PDB file of C-alpha atoms in Angstrom:
ATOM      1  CA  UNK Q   1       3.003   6.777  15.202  1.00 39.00           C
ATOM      2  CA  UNK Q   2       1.784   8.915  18.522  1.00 41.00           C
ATOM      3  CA  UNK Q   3      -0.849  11.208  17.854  1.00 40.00           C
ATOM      4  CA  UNK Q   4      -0.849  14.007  20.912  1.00 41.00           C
ATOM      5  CA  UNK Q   5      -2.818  17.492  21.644  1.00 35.00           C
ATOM      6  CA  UNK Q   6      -1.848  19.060  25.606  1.00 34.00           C
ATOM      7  CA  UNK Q   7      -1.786  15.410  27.045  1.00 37.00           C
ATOM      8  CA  UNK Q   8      -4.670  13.723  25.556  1.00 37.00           C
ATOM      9  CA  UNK Q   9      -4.955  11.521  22.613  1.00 40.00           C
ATOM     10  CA  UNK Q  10      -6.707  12.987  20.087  1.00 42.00           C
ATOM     11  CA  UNK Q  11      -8.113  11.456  16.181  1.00 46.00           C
ATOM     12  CA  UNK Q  12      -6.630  13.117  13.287  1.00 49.00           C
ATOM     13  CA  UNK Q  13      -9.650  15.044  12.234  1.00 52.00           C
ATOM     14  CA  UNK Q  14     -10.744  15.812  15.610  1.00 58.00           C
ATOM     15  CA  UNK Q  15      -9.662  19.352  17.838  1.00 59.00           C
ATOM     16  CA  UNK Q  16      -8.105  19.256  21.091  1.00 64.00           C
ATOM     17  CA  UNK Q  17     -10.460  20.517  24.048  1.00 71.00           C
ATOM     18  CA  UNK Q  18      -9.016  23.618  23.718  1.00 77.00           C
ATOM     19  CA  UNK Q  19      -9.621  24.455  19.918  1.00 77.00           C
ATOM     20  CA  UNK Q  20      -5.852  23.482  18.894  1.00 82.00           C
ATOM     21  CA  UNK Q  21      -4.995  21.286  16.001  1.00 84.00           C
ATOM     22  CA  UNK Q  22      -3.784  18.177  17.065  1.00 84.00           C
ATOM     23  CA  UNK Q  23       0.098  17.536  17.473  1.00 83.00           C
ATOM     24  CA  UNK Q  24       0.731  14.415  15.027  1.00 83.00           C
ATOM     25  CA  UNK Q  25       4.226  13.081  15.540  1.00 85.00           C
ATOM     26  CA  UNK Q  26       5.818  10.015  13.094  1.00 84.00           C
ATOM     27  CA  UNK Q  27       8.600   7.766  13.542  1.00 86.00           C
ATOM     28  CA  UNK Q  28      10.989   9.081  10.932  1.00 87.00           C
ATOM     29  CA  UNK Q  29      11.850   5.183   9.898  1.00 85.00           C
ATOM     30  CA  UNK Q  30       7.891   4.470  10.082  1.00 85.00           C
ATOM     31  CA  UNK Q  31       7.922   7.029   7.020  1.00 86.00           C
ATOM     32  CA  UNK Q  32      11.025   6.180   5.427  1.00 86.00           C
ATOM     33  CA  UNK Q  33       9.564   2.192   5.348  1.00 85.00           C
ATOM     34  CA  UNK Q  34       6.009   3.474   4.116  1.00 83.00           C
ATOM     35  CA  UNK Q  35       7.288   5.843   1.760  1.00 86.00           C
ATOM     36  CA  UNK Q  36       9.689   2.937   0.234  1.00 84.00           C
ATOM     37  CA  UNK Q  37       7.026   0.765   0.324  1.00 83.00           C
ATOM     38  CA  UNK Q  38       4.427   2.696  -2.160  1.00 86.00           C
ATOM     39  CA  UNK Q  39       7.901   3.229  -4.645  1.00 88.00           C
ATOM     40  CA  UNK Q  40       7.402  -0.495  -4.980  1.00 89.00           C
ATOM     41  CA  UNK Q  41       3.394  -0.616  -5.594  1.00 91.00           C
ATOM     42  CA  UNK Q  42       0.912  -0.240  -7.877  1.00 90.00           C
ATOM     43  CA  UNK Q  43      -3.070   1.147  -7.416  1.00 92.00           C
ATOM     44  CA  UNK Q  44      -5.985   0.098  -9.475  1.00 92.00           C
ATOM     45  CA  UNK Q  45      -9.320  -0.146  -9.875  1.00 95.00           C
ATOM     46  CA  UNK Q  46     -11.216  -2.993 -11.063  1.00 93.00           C
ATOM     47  CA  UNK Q  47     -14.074  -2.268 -12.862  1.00 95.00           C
ATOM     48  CA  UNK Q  48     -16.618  -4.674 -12.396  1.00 94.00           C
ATOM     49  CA  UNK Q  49     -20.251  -5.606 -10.751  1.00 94.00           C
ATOM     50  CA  UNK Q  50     -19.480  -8.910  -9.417  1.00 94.00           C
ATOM     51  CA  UNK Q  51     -17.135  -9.171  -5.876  1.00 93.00           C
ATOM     52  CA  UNK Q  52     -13.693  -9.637  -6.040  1.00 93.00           C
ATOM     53  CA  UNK Q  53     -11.949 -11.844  -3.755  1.00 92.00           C
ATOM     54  CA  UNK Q  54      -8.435 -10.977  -2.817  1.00 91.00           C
ATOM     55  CA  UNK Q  55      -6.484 -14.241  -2.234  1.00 93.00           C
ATOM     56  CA  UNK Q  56      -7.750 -15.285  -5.928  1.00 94.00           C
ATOM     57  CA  UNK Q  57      -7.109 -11.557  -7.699  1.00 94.00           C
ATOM     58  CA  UNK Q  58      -3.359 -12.206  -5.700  1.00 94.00           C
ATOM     59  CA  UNK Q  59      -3.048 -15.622  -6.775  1.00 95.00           C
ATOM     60  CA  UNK Q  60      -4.396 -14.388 -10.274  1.00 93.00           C
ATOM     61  CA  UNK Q  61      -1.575 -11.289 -10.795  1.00 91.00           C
ATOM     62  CA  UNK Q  62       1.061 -13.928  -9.455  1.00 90.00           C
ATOM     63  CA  UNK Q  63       0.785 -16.421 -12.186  1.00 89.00           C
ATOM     64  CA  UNK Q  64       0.034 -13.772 -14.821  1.00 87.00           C
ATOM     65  CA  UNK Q  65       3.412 -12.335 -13.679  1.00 85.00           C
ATOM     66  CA  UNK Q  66       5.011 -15.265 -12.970  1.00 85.00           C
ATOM     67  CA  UNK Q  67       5.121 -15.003  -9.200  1.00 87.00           C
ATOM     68  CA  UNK Q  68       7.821 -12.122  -8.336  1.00 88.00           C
ATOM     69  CA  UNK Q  69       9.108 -12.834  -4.857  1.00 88.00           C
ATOM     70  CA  UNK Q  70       7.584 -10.973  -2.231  1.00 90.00           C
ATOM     71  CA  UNK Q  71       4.271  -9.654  -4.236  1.00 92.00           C
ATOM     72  CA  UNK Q  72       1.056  -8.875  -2.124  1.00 93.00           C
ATOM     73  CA  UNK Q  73      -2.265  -7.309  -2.731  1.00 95.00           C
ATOM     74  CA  UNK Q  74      -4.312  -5.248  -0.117  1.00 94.00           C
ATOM     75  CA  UNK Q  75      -7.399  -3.500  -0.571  1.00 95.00           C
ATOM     76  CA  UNK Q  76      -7.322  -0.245  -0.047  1.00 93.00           C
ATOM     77  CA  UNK Q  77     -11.435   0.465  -0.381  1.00 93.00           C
ATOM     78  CA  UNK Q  78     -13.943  -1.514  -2.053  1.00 92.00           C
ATOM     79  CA  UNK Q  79     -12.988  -2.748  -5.558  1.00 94.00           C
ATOM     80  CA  UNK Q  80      -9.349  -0.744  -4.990  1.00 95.00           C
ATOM     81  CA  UNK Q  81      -6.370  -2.184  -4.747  1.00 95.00           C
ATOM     82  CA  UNK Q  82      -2.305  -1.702  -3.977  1.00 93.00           C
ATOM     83  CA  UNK Q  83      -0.085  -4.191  -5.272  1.00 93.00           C
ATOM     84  CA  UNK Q  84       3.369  -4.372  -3.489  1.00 92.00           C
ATOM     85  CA  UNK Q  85       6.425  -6.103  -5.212  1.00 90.00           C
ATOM     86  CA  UNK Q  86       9.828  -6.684  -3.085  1.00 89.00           C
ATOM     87  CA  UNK Q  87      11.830  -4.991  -5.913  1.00 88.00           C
ATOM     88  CA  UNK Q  88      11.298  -1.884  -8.236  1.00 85.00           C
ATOM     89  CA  UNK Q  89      12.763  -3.737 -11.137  1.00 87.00           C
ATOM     90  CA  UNK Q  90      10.341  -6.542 -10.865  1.00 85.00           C
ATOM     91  CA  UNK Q  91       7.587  -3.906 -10.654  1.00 84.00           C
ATOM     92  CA  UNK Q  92       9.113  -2.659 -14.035  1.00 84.00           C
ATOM     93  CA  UNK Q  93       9.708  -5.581 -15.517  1.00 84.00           C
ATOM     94  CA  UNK Q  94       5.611  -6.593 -14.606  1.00 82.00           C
ATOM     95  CA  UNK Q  95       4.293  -3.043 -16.098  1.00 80.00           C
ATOM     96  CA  UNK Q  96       6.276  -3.691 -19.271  1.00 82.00           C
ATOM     97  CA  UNK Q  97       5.379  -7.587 -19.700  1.00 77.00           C
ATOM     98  CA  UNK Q  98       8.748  -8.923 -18.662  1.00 74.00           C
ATOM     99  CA  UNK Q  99       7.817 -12.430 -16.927  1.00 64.00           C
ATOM    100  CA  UNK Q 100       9.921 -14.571 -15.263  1.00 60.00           C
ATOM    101  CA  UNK Q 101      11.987 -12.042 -13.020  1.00 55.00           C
ATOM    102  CA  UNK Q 102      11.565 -12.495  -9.336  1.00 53.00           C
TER     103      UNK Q 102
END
């Protein structure tokens, strides 16, 4: 992803010197593989006081759903979470209790 405004880099939120929007361009395949990516994923909250650590709420998911090939957890802000599976089935199959699919 290249972010340009009239030769200079500029942040997303930001204007160009000259009052202009910036120019944002994307990699069509750096969408296509994000956009495939989140069909495969699940977000959620976890509601609690105490901190969560991610290798153990990872490690945690993966036995409860019998390790599906390919699952990872990243934290998208504190307490919020996207869980990524390598296969839409086995994200199915997870949301509807179906273990040992991988």
């Amino acid at each position: 992803m290249t972010s340009q405004s009239r030769g200079s880099r500029q942040g997303a939120n930001q204007e160009s010197p000259t009052g202009d929007p910036p120019i944002i361009i994307y990699d069509e395949n750096n969408v296509y593989e994000g956009v495939e990516a989140c069909t495969r994923s699940l977000v959620g909250k976890i509601l609690t006081e105490k901190p969560i650590h991610m290798n153990n709420l990872q490690s945690a998911l993966a036995g409860i759903w019998c390790n599906p090939r390919g699952f990872k957890v990243e934290e998208v802000k504190a307490k919020t979470f996207q869980f990524f599976f390598e296969k839409r089935w086995t994200l199915r199959a997870s949301l509807m209790g179906v273990h040992g699919y991988s």
